[in-house]
Amino acid sequence: MVVSFSVSKPGKVPLVCVAYAPDPGHLFCRPYEPEEPEEPVPAAVPVVVSARDVASLMVEGSGITRQPPGTTARVDMDLIAYTDPSTRSLSTTVAGTLVEVEATPASYHWDWGDATTTTTTSPGAPWPHQTVTHRYHHPQTGVHLTLTTTWTARYRPQDGTWHDVQGTVTTTQQSDTFDLVATTTHLTDHAEHTQGH
């Protein structure tokens, strides 16, 4: 039989003693040492990615392609414009945690450089399946297209679940400049020309 008890006197170090039967007259004592309290486990830092964080990762817009290409475009003819609607895969580190970010275009605002604009959810497409076009009516030099793309985004910590980013992100870019030229039509009498008249 084992009996365990503590002995404590004012001003003295408390003792913890153990008596073993059948000879309880012998005590084995040691100074009482209180158990160290367990250190609390720090709470996990929540990983949050803001729209501003995503904007800092978006170094490029969705791109601008114009048809016909080149340094000139004709007035009174449709100009075709389109962009890349692909989702961007990005990454960043928040509180020491690797985070995946995906940004997807949601809408497109085209400024045609002649005081007119078009806003659409279509990224456009090349000829002959074009969906975004514009027709100029006056010659002009140094024209460029400006595209503002609005993106939605989501993120997930490494091996975690996806979360939507609150708010949206915008990117803005410009095309190379080009000149608008008018088409001049000359009427000729081919028959008289061949006869030398």
mmCIF file with all atom_site columns, C-alpha atoms in Angstrom:
data_model
loop_
_atom_site.group_PDB
_atom_site.id
_atom_site.type_symbol
_atom_site.label_atom_id
_atom_site.label_alt_id
_atom_site.label_comp_id
_atom_site.label_asym_id
_atom_site.label_entity_id
_atom_site.label_seq_id
_atom_site.pdbx_PDB_ins_code
_atom_site.Cartn_x
_atom_site.Cartn_y
_atom_site.Cartn_z
_atom_site.occupancy
_atom_site.B_iso_or_equiv
_atom_site.pdbx_formal_charge
_atom_site.auth_seq_id
_atom_site.auth_comp_id
_atom_site.auth_asym_id
_atom_site.auth_atom_id
_atom_site.pdbx_PDB_model_num
ATOM 1   C CA . MET A 1 1   ? 0.000   0.000  0.000    1.00 0.00 ? 1   MET A CA 1
ATOM 2   C CA . VAL A 1 2   ? 1.292   3.439  -0.916   1.00 0.00 ? 2   VAL A CA 1
ATOM 3   C CA . VAL A 1 3   ? 0.143   6.588  0.830    1.00 0.00 ? 3   VAL A CA 1
ATOM 4   C CA . SER A 1 4   ? 0.958   9.969  -0.681   1.00 0.00 ? 4   SER A CA 1
ATOM 5   C CA . PHE A 1 5   ? 0.446   13.273 1.104    1.00 0.00 ? 5   PHE A CA 1
ATOM 6   C CA . SER A 1 6   ? 1.927   16.740 1.297    1.00 0.00 ? 6   SER A CA 1
ATOM 7   C CA . VAL A 1 7   ? 3.405   18.607 4.227    1.00 0.00 ? 7   VAL A CA 1
ATOM 8   C CA . SER A 1 8   ? 3.349   22.362 4.353    1.00 0.00 ? 8   SER A CA 1
ATOM 9   C CA . LYS A 1 9   ? 4.315   24.812 7.103    1.00 0.00 ? 9   LYS A CA 1
ATOM 10  C CA . PRO A 1 10  ? 4.307   28.601 6.971    1.00 0.00 ? 10  PRO A CA 1
ATOM 11  C CA . GLY A 1 11  ? 7.645   29.885 5.716    1.00 0.00 ? 11  GLY A CA 1
ATOM 12  C CA . LYS A 1 12  ? 8.819   26.406 4.762    1.00 0.00 ? 12  LYS A CA 1
ATOM 13  C CA . VAL A 1 13  ? 9.161   24.741 1.386    1.00 0.00 ? 13  VAL A CA 1
ATOM 14  C CA . PRO A 1 14  ? 6.210   22.378 0.917    1.00 0.00 ? 14  PRO A CA 1
ATOM 15  C CA . LEU A 1 15  ? 7.078   18.699 0.753    1.00 0.00 ? 15  LEU A CA 1
ATOM 16  C CA . VAL A 1 16  ? 5.493   15.808 -1.010   1.00 0.00 ? 16  VAL A CA 1
ATOM 17  C CA . CYS A 1 17  ? 5.881   12.580 0.961    1.00 0.00 ? 17  CYS A CA 1
ATOM 18  C CA . VAL A 1 18  ? 5.209   8.942  0.203    1.00 0.00 ? 18  VAL A CA 1
ATOM 19  C CA . ALA A 1 19  ? 4.873   6.175  2.831    1.00 0.00 ? 19  ALA A CA 1
ATOM 20  C CA . TYR A 1 20  ? 5.169   2.576  1.757    1.00 0.00 ? 20  TYR A CA 1
ATOM 21  C CA . ALA A 1 21  ? 3.349   -0.185 3.696    1.00 0.00 ? 21  ALA A CA 1
ATOM 22  C CA . PRO A 1 22  ? 4.046   -2.341 5.623    1.00 0.00 ? 22  PRO A CA 1
ATOM 23  C CA . ASP A 1 23  ? 6.601   0.115  7.011    1.00 0.00 ? 23  ASP A CA 1
ATOM 24  C CA . PRO A 1 24  ? 4.788   3.448  7.037    1.00 0.00 ? 24  PRO A CA 1
ATOM 25  C CA . GLY A 1 25  ? 7.315   4.774  9.502    1.00 0.00 ? 25  GLY A CA 1
ATOM 26  C CA . HIS A 1 26  ? 9.689   5.550  6.688    1.00 0.00 ? 26  HIS A CA 1
ATOM 27  C CA . LEU A 1 27  ? 8.781   8.513  4.547    1.00 0.00 ? 27  LEU A CA 1
ATOM 28  C CA . PHE A 1 28  ? 10.279  9.494  1.272    1.00 0.00 ? 28  PHE A CA 1
ATOM 29  C CA . CYS A 1 29  ? 9.872   13.221 0.781    1.00 0.00 ? 29  CYS A CA 1
ATOM 30  C CA . ARG A 1 30  ? 10.864  15.718 -1.877   1.00 0.00 ? 30  ARG A CA 1
ATOM 31  C CA . PRO A 1 31  ? 10.253  19.430 -2.303   1.00 0.00 ? 31  PRO A CA 1
ATOM 32  C CA . TYR A 1 32  ? 6.931   20.188 -3.928   1.00 0.00 ? 32  TYR A CA 1
ATOM 33  C CA . GLU A 1 33  ? 7.356   21.518 -7.437   1.00 0.00 ? 33  GLU A CA 1
ATOM 34  C CA . PRO A 1 34  ? 4.196   22.879 -8.982   1.00 0.00 ? 34  PRO A CA 1
ATOM 35  C CA . GLU A 1 35  ? 3.621   21.827 -12.566  1.00 0.00 ? 35  GLU A CA 1
ATOM 36  C CA . GLU A 1 36  ? 4.475   24.372 -15.172  1.00 0.00 ? 36  GLU A CA 1
ATOM 37  C CA . PRO A 1 37  ? 1.324   25.622 -16.870  1.00 0.00 ? 37  PRO A CA 1
ATOM 38  C CA . GLU A 1 38  ? 1.162   24.645 -20.500  1.00 0.00 ? 38  GLU A CA 1
ATOM 39  C CA . GLU A 1 39  ? 1.845   27.476 -22.867  1.00 0.00 ? 39  GLU A CA 1
ATOM 40  C CA . PRO A 1 40  ? -1.267  28.365 -24.825  1.00 0.00 ? 40  PRO A CA 1
ATOM 41  C CA . VAL A 1 41  ? -1.186  27.356 -28.461  1.00 0.00 ? 41  VAL A CA 1
ATOM 42  C CA . PRO A 1 42  ? -1.170  30.552 -30.523  1.00 0.00 ? 42  PRO A CA 1
ATOM 43  C CA . ALA A 1 43  ? -4.303  30.995 -32.600  1.00 0.00 ? 43  ALA A CA 1
ATOM 44  C CA . ALA A 1 44  ? -3.820  30.566 -36.331  1.00 0.00 ? 44  ALA A CA 1
ATOM 45  C CA . VAL A 1 45  ? -3.493  33.867 -38.148  1.00 0.00 ? 45  VAL A CA 1
ATOM 46  C CA . PRO A 1 46  ? -6.358  34.125 -40.654  1.00 0.00 ? 46  PRO A CA 1
ATOM 47  C CA . VAL A 1 47  ? -5.161  34.443 -44.237  1.00 0.00 ? 47  VAL A CA 1
ATOM 48  C CA . VAL A 1 48  ? -7.064  37.150 -46.114  1.00 0.00 ? 48  VAL A CA 1
ATOM 49  C CA . VAL A 1 49  ? -6.315  38.545 -49.579  1.00 0.00 ? 49  VAL A CA 1
ATOM 50  C CA . SER A 1 50  ? -7.797  41.943 -50.440  1.00 0.00 ? 50  SER A CA 1
ATOM 51  C CA . ALA A 1 51  ? -8.588  43.507 -53.798  1.00 0.00 ? 51  ALA A CA 1
ATOM 52  C CA . ARG A 1 52  ? -5.615  45.804 -53.241  1.00 0.00 ? 52  ARG A CA 1
ATOM 53  C CA . ASP A 1 53  ? -3.368  42.758 -52.803  1.00 0.00 ? 53  ASP A CA 1
ATOM 54  C CA . VAL A 1 54  ? -4.605  41.329 -56.092  1.00 0.00 ? 54  VAL A CA 1
ATOM 55  C CA . ALA A 1 55  ? -4.115  44.674 -57.851  1.00 0.00 ? 55  ALA A CA 1
ATOM 56  C CA . SER A 1 56  ? -0.468  44.689 -56.779  1.00 0.00 ? 56  SER A CA 1
ATOM 57  C CA . LEU A 1 57  ? -0.024  41.308 -58.497  1.00 0.00 ? 57  LEU A CA 1
ATOM 58  C CA . MET A 1 58  ? -1.714  42.336 -61.761  1.00 0.00 ? 58  MET A CA 1
ATOM 59  C CA . VAL A 1 59  ? 1.196   43.833 -63.666  1.00 0.00 ? 59  VAL A CA 1
ATOM 60  C CA . GLU A 1 60  ? -0.554  43.530 -67.036  1.00 0.00 ? 60  GLU A CA 1
ATOM 61  C CA . GLY A 1 61  ? -4.075  43.901 -68.378  1.00 0.00 ? 61  GLY A CA 1
ATOM 62  C CA . SER A 1 62  ? -5.932  41.495 -70.625  1.00 0.00 ? 62  SER A CA 1
ATOM 63  C CA . GLY A 1 63  ? -4.285  42.790 -73.819  1.00 0.00 ? 63  GLY A CA 1
ATOM 64  C CA . ILE A 1 64  ? -5.559  44.617 -76.917  1.00 0.00 ? 64  ILE A CA 1
ATOM 65  C CA . THR A 1 65  ? -5.704  43.264 -80.461  1.00 0.00 ? 65  THR A CA 1
ATOM 66  C CA . ARG A 1 66  ? -7.000  45.392 -83.346  1.00 0.00 ? 66  ARG A CA 1
ATOM 67  C CA . GLN A 1 67  ? -8.094  44.379 -86.841  1.00 0.00 ? 67  GLN A CA 1
ATOM 68  C CA . PRO A 1 68  ? -6.967  45.463 -89.285  1.00 0.00 ? 68  PRO A CA 1
ATOM 69  C CA . PRO A 1 69  ? -3.544  45.887 -87.671  1.00 0.00 ? 69  PRO A CA 1
ATOM 70  C CA . GLY A 1 70  ? -0.981  48.454 -88.697  1.00 0.00 ? 70  GLY A CA 1
ATOM 71  C CA . THR A 1 71  ? -0.441  52.181 -88.376  1.00 0.00 ? 71  THR A CA 1
ATOM 72  C CA . THR A 1 72  ? -3.642  53.249 -90.150  1.00 0.00 ? 72  THR A CA 1
ATOM 73  C CA . ALA A 1 73  ? -7.352  52.462 -90.087  1.00 0.00 ? 73  ALA A CA 1
ATOM 74  C CA . ARG A 1 74  ? -10.036 53.591 -92.510  1.00 0.00 ? 74  ARG A CA 1
ATOM 75  C CA . VAL A 1 75  ? -12.916 55.800 -91.520  1.00 0.00 ? 75  VAL A CA 1
ATOM 76  C CA . ASP A 1 76  ? -16.445 54.581 -92.271  1.00 0.00 ? 76  ASP A CA 1
ATOM 77  C CA . MET A 1 77  ? -15.301 50.968 -91.934  1.00 0.00 ? 77  MET A CA 1
ATOM 78  C CA . ASP A 1 78  ? -15.665 48.758 -88.869  1.00 0.00 ? 78  ASP A CA 1
ATOM 79  C CA . LEU A 1 79  ? -12.589 48.416 -86.701  1.00 0.00 ? 79  LEU A CA 1
ATOM 80  C CA . ILE A 1 80  ? -12.507 45.123 -84.782  1.00 0.00 ? 80  ILE A CA 1
ATOM 81  C CA . ALA A 1 81  ? -11.101 44.933 -81.253  1.00 0.00 ? 81  ALA A CA 1
ATOM 82  C CA . TYR A 1 82  ? -10.752 42.007 -78.871  1.00 0.00 ? 82  TYR A CA 1
ATOM 83  C CA . THR A 1 83  ? -8.873  40.935 -75.767  1.00 0.00 ? 83  THR A CA 1
ATOM 84  C CA . ASP A 1 84  ? -7.807  37.799 -73.895  1.00 0.00 ? 84  ASP A CA 1
ATOM 85  C CA . PRO A 1 85  ? -10.485 36.531 -71.453  1.00 0.00 ? 85  PRO A CA 1
ATOM 86  C CA . SER A 1 86  ? -8.237  33.944 -69.799  1.00 0.00 ? 86  SER A CA 1
ATOM 87  C CA . THR A 1 87  ? -8.154  33.579 -66.022  1.00 0.00 ? 87  THR A CA 1
ATOM 88  C CA . ARG A 1 88  ? -4.842  34.683 -64.509  1.00 0.00 ? 88  ARG A CA 1
ATOM 89  C CA . SER A 1 89  ? -3.145  32.331 -62.039  1.00 0.00 ? 89  SER A CA 1
ATOM 90  C CA . LEU A 1 90  ? -1.058  34.252 -59.510  1.00 0.00 ? 90  LEU A CA 1
ATOM 91  C CA . SER A 1 91  ? 0.564   33.590 -56.151  1.00 0.00 ? 91  SER A CA 1
ATOM 92  C CA . THR A 1 92  ? 1.609   35.561 -53.100  1.00 0.00 ? 92  THR A CA 1
ATOM 93  C CA . THR A 1 93  ? 2.653   34.996 -49.482  1.00 0.00 ? 93  THR A CA 1
ATOM 94  C CA . VAL A 1 94  ? 0.498   36.134 -46.555  1.00 0.00 ? 94  VAL A CA 1
ATOM 95  C CA . ALA A 1 95  ? 1.701   35.686 -42.948  1.00 0.00 ? 95  ALA A CA 1
ATOM 96  C CA . GLY A 1 96  ? 4.270   33.172 -44.169  1.00 0.00 ? 96  GLY A CA 1
ATOM 97  C CA . THR A 1 97  ? 1.651   31.129 -46.020  1.00 0.00 ? 97  THR A CA 1
ATOM 98  C CA . LEU A 1 98  ? 1.753   30.558 -49.775  1.00 0.00 ? 98  LEU A CA 1
ATOM 99  C CA . VAL A 1 99  ? -1.548  31.650 -51.308  1.00 0.00 ? 99  VAL A CA 1
ATOM 100 C CA . GLU A 1 100 ? -2.915  30.912 -54.785  1.00 0.00 ? 100 GLU A CA 1
ATOM 101 C CA . VAL A 1 101 ? -4.880  33.685 -56.481  1.00 0.00 ? 101 VAL A CA 1
ATOM 102 C CA . GLU A 1 102 ? -7.076  33.505 -59.589  1.00 0.00 ? 102 GLU A CA 1
ATOM 103 C CA . ALA A 1 103 ? -8.327  36.634 -61.370  1.00 0.00 ? 103 ALA A CA 1
ATOM 104 C CA . THR A 1 104 ? -10.998 36.417 -64.073  1.00 0.00 ? 104 THR A CA 1
ATOM 105 C CA . PRO A 1 105 ? -12.140 39.237 -66.407  1.00 0.00 ? 105 PRO A CA 1
ATOM 106 C CA . ALA A 1 106 ? -15.750 40.254 -65.762  1.00 0.00 ? 106 ALA A CA 1
ATOM 107 C CA . SER A 1 107 ? -16.304 43.291 -68.019  1.00 0.00 ? 107 SER A CA 1
ATOM 108 C CA . TYR A 1 108 ? -14.484 45.464 -70.544  1.00 0.00 ? 108 TYR A CA 1
ATOM 109 C CA . HIS A 1 109 ? -14.676 49.219 -71.107  1.00 0.00 ? 109 HIS A CA 1
ATOM 110 C CA . TRP A 1 110 ? -13.332 50.399 -74.471  1.00 0.00 ? 110 TRP A CA 1
ATOM 111 C CA . ASP A 1 111 ? -12.430 54.043 -75.066  1.00 0.00 ? 111 ASP A CA 1
ATOM 112 C CA . TRP A 1 112 ? -12.083 54.479 -78.826  1.00 0.00 ? 112 TRP A CA 1
ATOM 113 C CA . GLY A 1 113 ? -10.151 57.745 -78.699  1.00 0.00 ? 113 GLY A CA 1
ATOM 114 C CA . ASP A 1 114 ? -12.890 59.796 -80.383  1.00 0.00 ? 114 ASP A CA 1
ATOM 115 C CA . ALA A 1 115 ? -14.935 60.673 -77.271  1.00 0.00 ? 115 ALA A CA 1
ATOM 116 C CA . THR A 1 116 ? -17.011 57.475 -77.538  1.00 0.00 ? 116 THR A CA 1
ATOM 117 C CA . THR A 1 117 ? -16.890 54.354 -75.366  1.00 0.00 ? 117 THR A CA 1
ATOM 118 C CA . THR A 1 118 ? -18.301 50.833 -75.228  1.00 0.00 ? 118 THR A CA 1
ATOM 119 C CA . THR A 1 119 ? -18.798 48.691 -72.114  1.00 0.00 ? 119 THR A CA 1
ATOM 120 C CA . THR A 1 120 ? -19.414 44.977 -72.577  1.00 0.00 ? 120 THR A CA 1
ATOM 121 C CA . THR A 1 121 ? -19.012 41.589 -70.932  1.00 0.00 ? 121 THR A CA 1
ATOM 122 C CA . SER A 1 122 ? -17.794 40.139 -74.237  1.00 0.00 ? 122 SER A CA 1
ATOM 123 C CA . PRO A 1 123 ? -14.031 40.035 -74.777  1.00 0.00 ? 123 PRO A CA 1
ATOM 124 C CA . GLY A 1 124 ? -14.595 40.322 -78.517  1.00 0.00 ? 124 GLY A CA 1
ATOM 125 C CA . ALA A 1 125 ? -13.278 37.979 -81.190  1.00 0.00 ? 125 ALA A CA 1
ATOM 126 C CA . PRO A 1 126 ? -11.316 38.174 -84.451  1.00 0.00 ? 126 PRO A CA 1
ATOM 127 C CA . TRP A 1 127 ? -12.968 38.347 -87.866  1.00 0.00 ? 127 TRP A CA 1
ATOM 128 C CA . PRO A 1 128 ? -15.281 36.747 -88.964  1.00 0.00 ? 128 PRO A CA 1
ATOM 129 C CA . HIS A 1 129 ? -16.735 36.168 -85.472  1.00 0.00 ? 129 HIS A CA 1
ATOM 130 C CA . GLN A 1 130 ? -16.232 39.692 -84.180  1.00 0.00 ? 130 GLN A CA 1
ATOM 131 C CA . THR A 1 131 ? -18.506 40.985 -81.413  1.00 0.00 ? 131 THR A CA 1
ATOM 132 C CA . VAL A 1 132 ? -16.814 44.279 -80.507  1.00 0.00 ? 132 VAL A CA 1
ATOM 133 C CA . THR A 1 133 ? -16.470 46.813 -83.335  1.00 0.00 ? 133 THR A CA 1
ATOM 134 C CA . HIS A 1 134 ? -16.319 50.568 -83.802  1.00 0.00 ? 134 HIS A CA 1
ATOM 135 C CA . ARG A 1 135 ? -16.696 52.816 -86.814  1.00 0.00 ? 135 ARG A CA 1
ATOM 136 C CA . TYR A 1 136 ? -14.878 56.152 -87.056  1.00 0.00 ? 136 TYR A CA 1
ATOM 137 C CA . HIS A 1 137 ? -16.260 58.951 -89.211  1.00 0.00 ? 137 HIS A CA 1
ATOM 138 C CA . HIS A 1 138 ? -13.499 61.561 -89.394  1.00 0.00 ? 138 HIS A CA 1
ATOM 139 C CA . PRO A 1 139 ? -9.792  61.419 -90.237  1.00 0.00 ? 139 PRO A CA 1
ATOM 140 C CA . GLN A 1 140 ? -7.552  61.812 -87.211  1.00 0.00 ? 140 GLN A CA 1
ATOM 141 C CA . THR A 1 141 ? -3.925  61.230 -86.261  1.00 0.00 ? 141 THR A CA 1
ATOM 142 C CA . GLY A 1 142 ? -2.422  59.679 -83.158  1.00 0.00 ? 142 GLY A CA 1
ATOM 143 C CA . VAL A 1 143 ? -5.466  57.643 -82.129  1.00 0.00 ? 143 VAL A CA 1
ATOM 144 C CA . HIS A 1 144 ? -5.158  54.862 -79.571  1.00 0.00 ? 144 HIS A CA 1
ATOM 145 C CA . LEU A 1 145 ? -7.588  52.485 -77.907  1.00 0.00 ? 145 LEU A CA 1
ATOM 146 C CA . THR A 1 146 ? -7.823  52.357 -74.115  1.00 0.00 ? 146 THR A CA 1
ATOM 147 C CA . LEU A 1 147 ? -9.142  49.203 -72.470  1.00 0.00 ? 147 LEU A CA 1
ATOM 148 C CA . THR A 1 148 ? -10.147 49.067 -68.805  1.00 0.00 ? 148 THR A CA 1
ATOM 149 C CA . THR A 1 149 ? -10.791 45.506 -67.659  1.00 0.00 ? 149 THR A CA 1
ATOM 150 C CA . THR A 1 150 ? -12.671 44.748 -64.440  1.00 0.00 ? 150 THR A CA 1
ATOM 151 C CA . TRP A 1 151 ? -11.644 41.520 -62.718  1.00 0.00 ? 151 TRP A CA 1
ATOM 152 C CA . THR A 1 152 ? -13.123 39.355 -59.984  1.00 0.00 ? 152 THR A CA 1
ATOM 153 C CA . ALA A 1 153 ? -10.761 37.213 -57.937  1.00 0.00 ? 153 ALA A CA 1
ATOM 154 C CA . ARG A 1 154 ? -10.598 34.342 -55.493  1.00 0.00 ? 154 ARG A CA 1
ATOM 155 C CA . TYR A 1 155 ? -7.809  32.918 -53.348  1.00 0.00 ? 155 TYR A CA 1
ATOM 156 C CA . ARG A 1 156 ? -6.899  29.892 -51.278  1.00 0.00 ? 156 ARG A CA 1
ATOM 157 C CA . PRO A 1 157 ? -4.096  29.231 -48.808  1.00 0.00 ? 157 PRO A CA 1
ATOM 158 C CA . GLN A 1 158 ? -1.883  26.297 -49.721  1.00 0.00 ? 158 GLN A CA 1
ATOM 159 C CA . ASP A 1 159 ? -3.966  23.084 -49.590  1.00 0.00 ? 159 ASP A CA 1
ATOM 160 C CA . GLY A 1 160 ? -6.968  25.093 -48.383  1.00 0.00 ? 160 GLY A CA 1
ATOM 161 C CA . THR A 1 161 ? -10.358 26.064 -49.776  1.00 0.00 ? 161 THR A CA 1
ATOM 162 C CA . TRP A 1 162 ? -11.210 28.868 -52.183  1.00 0.00 ? 162 TRP A CA 1
ATOM 163 C CA . HIS A 1 163 ? -12.490 32.227 -50.892  1.00 0.00 ? 163 HIS A CA 1
ATOM 164 C CA . ASP A 1 164 ? -13.850 35.138 -52.933  1.00 0.00 ? 164 ASP A CA 1
ATOM 165 C CA . VAL A 1 165 ? -11.915 38.405 -52.791  1.00 0.00 ? 165 VAL A CA 1
ATOM 166 C CA . GLN A 1 166 ? -14.132 41.250 -51.646  1.00 0.00 ? 166 GLN A CA 1
ATOM 167 C CA . GLY A 1 167 ? -14.489 43.908 -54.342  1.00 0.00 ? 167 GLY A CA 1
ATOM 168 C CA . THR A 1 168 ? -13.060 44.021 -57.859  1.00 0.00 ? 168 THR A CA 1
ATOM 169 C CA . VAL A 1 169 ? -9.776  44.943 -59.521  1.00 0.00 ? 169 VAL A CA 1
ATOM 170 C CA . THR A 1 170 ? -9.293  47.065 -62.648  1.00 0.00 ? 170 THR A CA 1
ATOM 171 C CA . THR A 1 171 ? -6.430  47.199 -65.123  1.00 0.00 ? 171 THR A CA 1
ATOM 172 C CA . THR A 1 172 ? -6.018  49.827 -67.850  1.00 0.00 ? 172 THR A CA 1
ATOM 173 C CA . GLN A 1 173 ? -3.843  49.709 -70.946  1.00 0.00 ? 173 GLN A CA 1
ATOM 174 C CA . GLN A 1 174 ? -3.508  51.435 -74.304  1.00 0.00 ? 174 GLN A CA 1
ATOM 175 C CA . SER A 1 175 ? -2.908  50.219 -77.828  1.00 0.00 ? 175 SER A CA 1
ATOM 176 C CA . ASP A 1 176 ? -0.228  51.531 -80.145  1.00 0.00 ? 176 ASP A CA 1
ATOM 177 C CA . THR A 1 177 ? -1.252  54.741 -81.894  1.00 0.00 ? 177 THR A CA 1
ATOM 178 C CA . PHE A 1 178 ? -2.629  54.754 -85.427  1.00 0.00 ? 178 PHE A CA 1
ATOM 179 C CA . ASP A 1 179 ? -4.046  57.269 -87.900  1.00 0.00 ? 179 ASP A CA 1
ATOM 180 C CA . LEU A 1 180 ? -7.568  57.357 -89.292  1.00 0.00 ? 180 LEU A CA 1
ATOM 181 C CA . VAL A 1 181 ? -7.568  57.920 -93.032  1.00 0.00 ? 181 VAL A CA 1
ATOM 182 C CA . ALA A 1 182 ? -10.374 58.508 -95.502  1.00 0.00 ? 182 ALA A CA 1
ATOM 183 C CA . THR A 1 183 ? -10.737 56.395 -98.615  1.00 0.00 ? 183 THR A CA 1
ATOM 184 C CA . THR A 1 184 ? -10.627 58.453 -101.811 1.00 0.00 ? 184 THR A CA 1
ATOM 185 C CA . THR A 1 185 ? -12.472 57.019 -104.815 1.00 0.00 ? 185 THR A CA 1
ATOM 186 C CA . HIS A 1 186 ? -11.513 58.079 -108.344 1.00 0.00 ? 186 HIS A CA 1
ATOM 187 C CA . LEU A 1 187 ? -14.019 57.425 -111.160 1.00 0.00 ? 187 LEU A CA 1
ATOM 188 C CA . THR A 1 188 ? -12.473 56.708 -114.560 1.00 0.00 ? 188 THR A CA 1
ATOM 189 C CA . ASP A 1 189 ? -13.787 55.687 -117.960 1.00 0.00 ? 189 ASP A CA 1
ATOM 190 C CA . HIS A 1 190 ? -11.787 52.577 -118.661 1.00 0.00 ? 190 HIS A CA 1
ATOM 191 C CA . ALA A 1 191 ? -12.957 52.349 -122.274 1.00 0.00 ? 191 ALA A CA 1
ATOM 192 C CA . GLU A 1 192 ? -11.850 55.878 -123.128 1.00 0.00 ? 192 GLU A CA 1
ATOM 193 C CA . HIS A 1 193 ? -8.601  55.361 -121.268 1.00 0.00 ? 193 HIS A CA 1
ATOM 194 C CA . THR A 1 194 ? -7.728  52.306 -123.327 1.00 0.00 ? 194 THR A CA 1
ATOM 195 C CA . GLN A 1 195 ? -8.487  54.258 -126.508 1.00 0.00 ? 195 GLN A CA 1
ATOM 196 C CA . GLY A 1 196 ? -6.145  57.040 -125.515 1.00 0.00 ? 196 GLY A CA 1
ATOM 197 C CA . HIS A 1 197 ? -8.854  59.630 -124.789 1.00 0.00 ? 197 HIS A CA 1
#
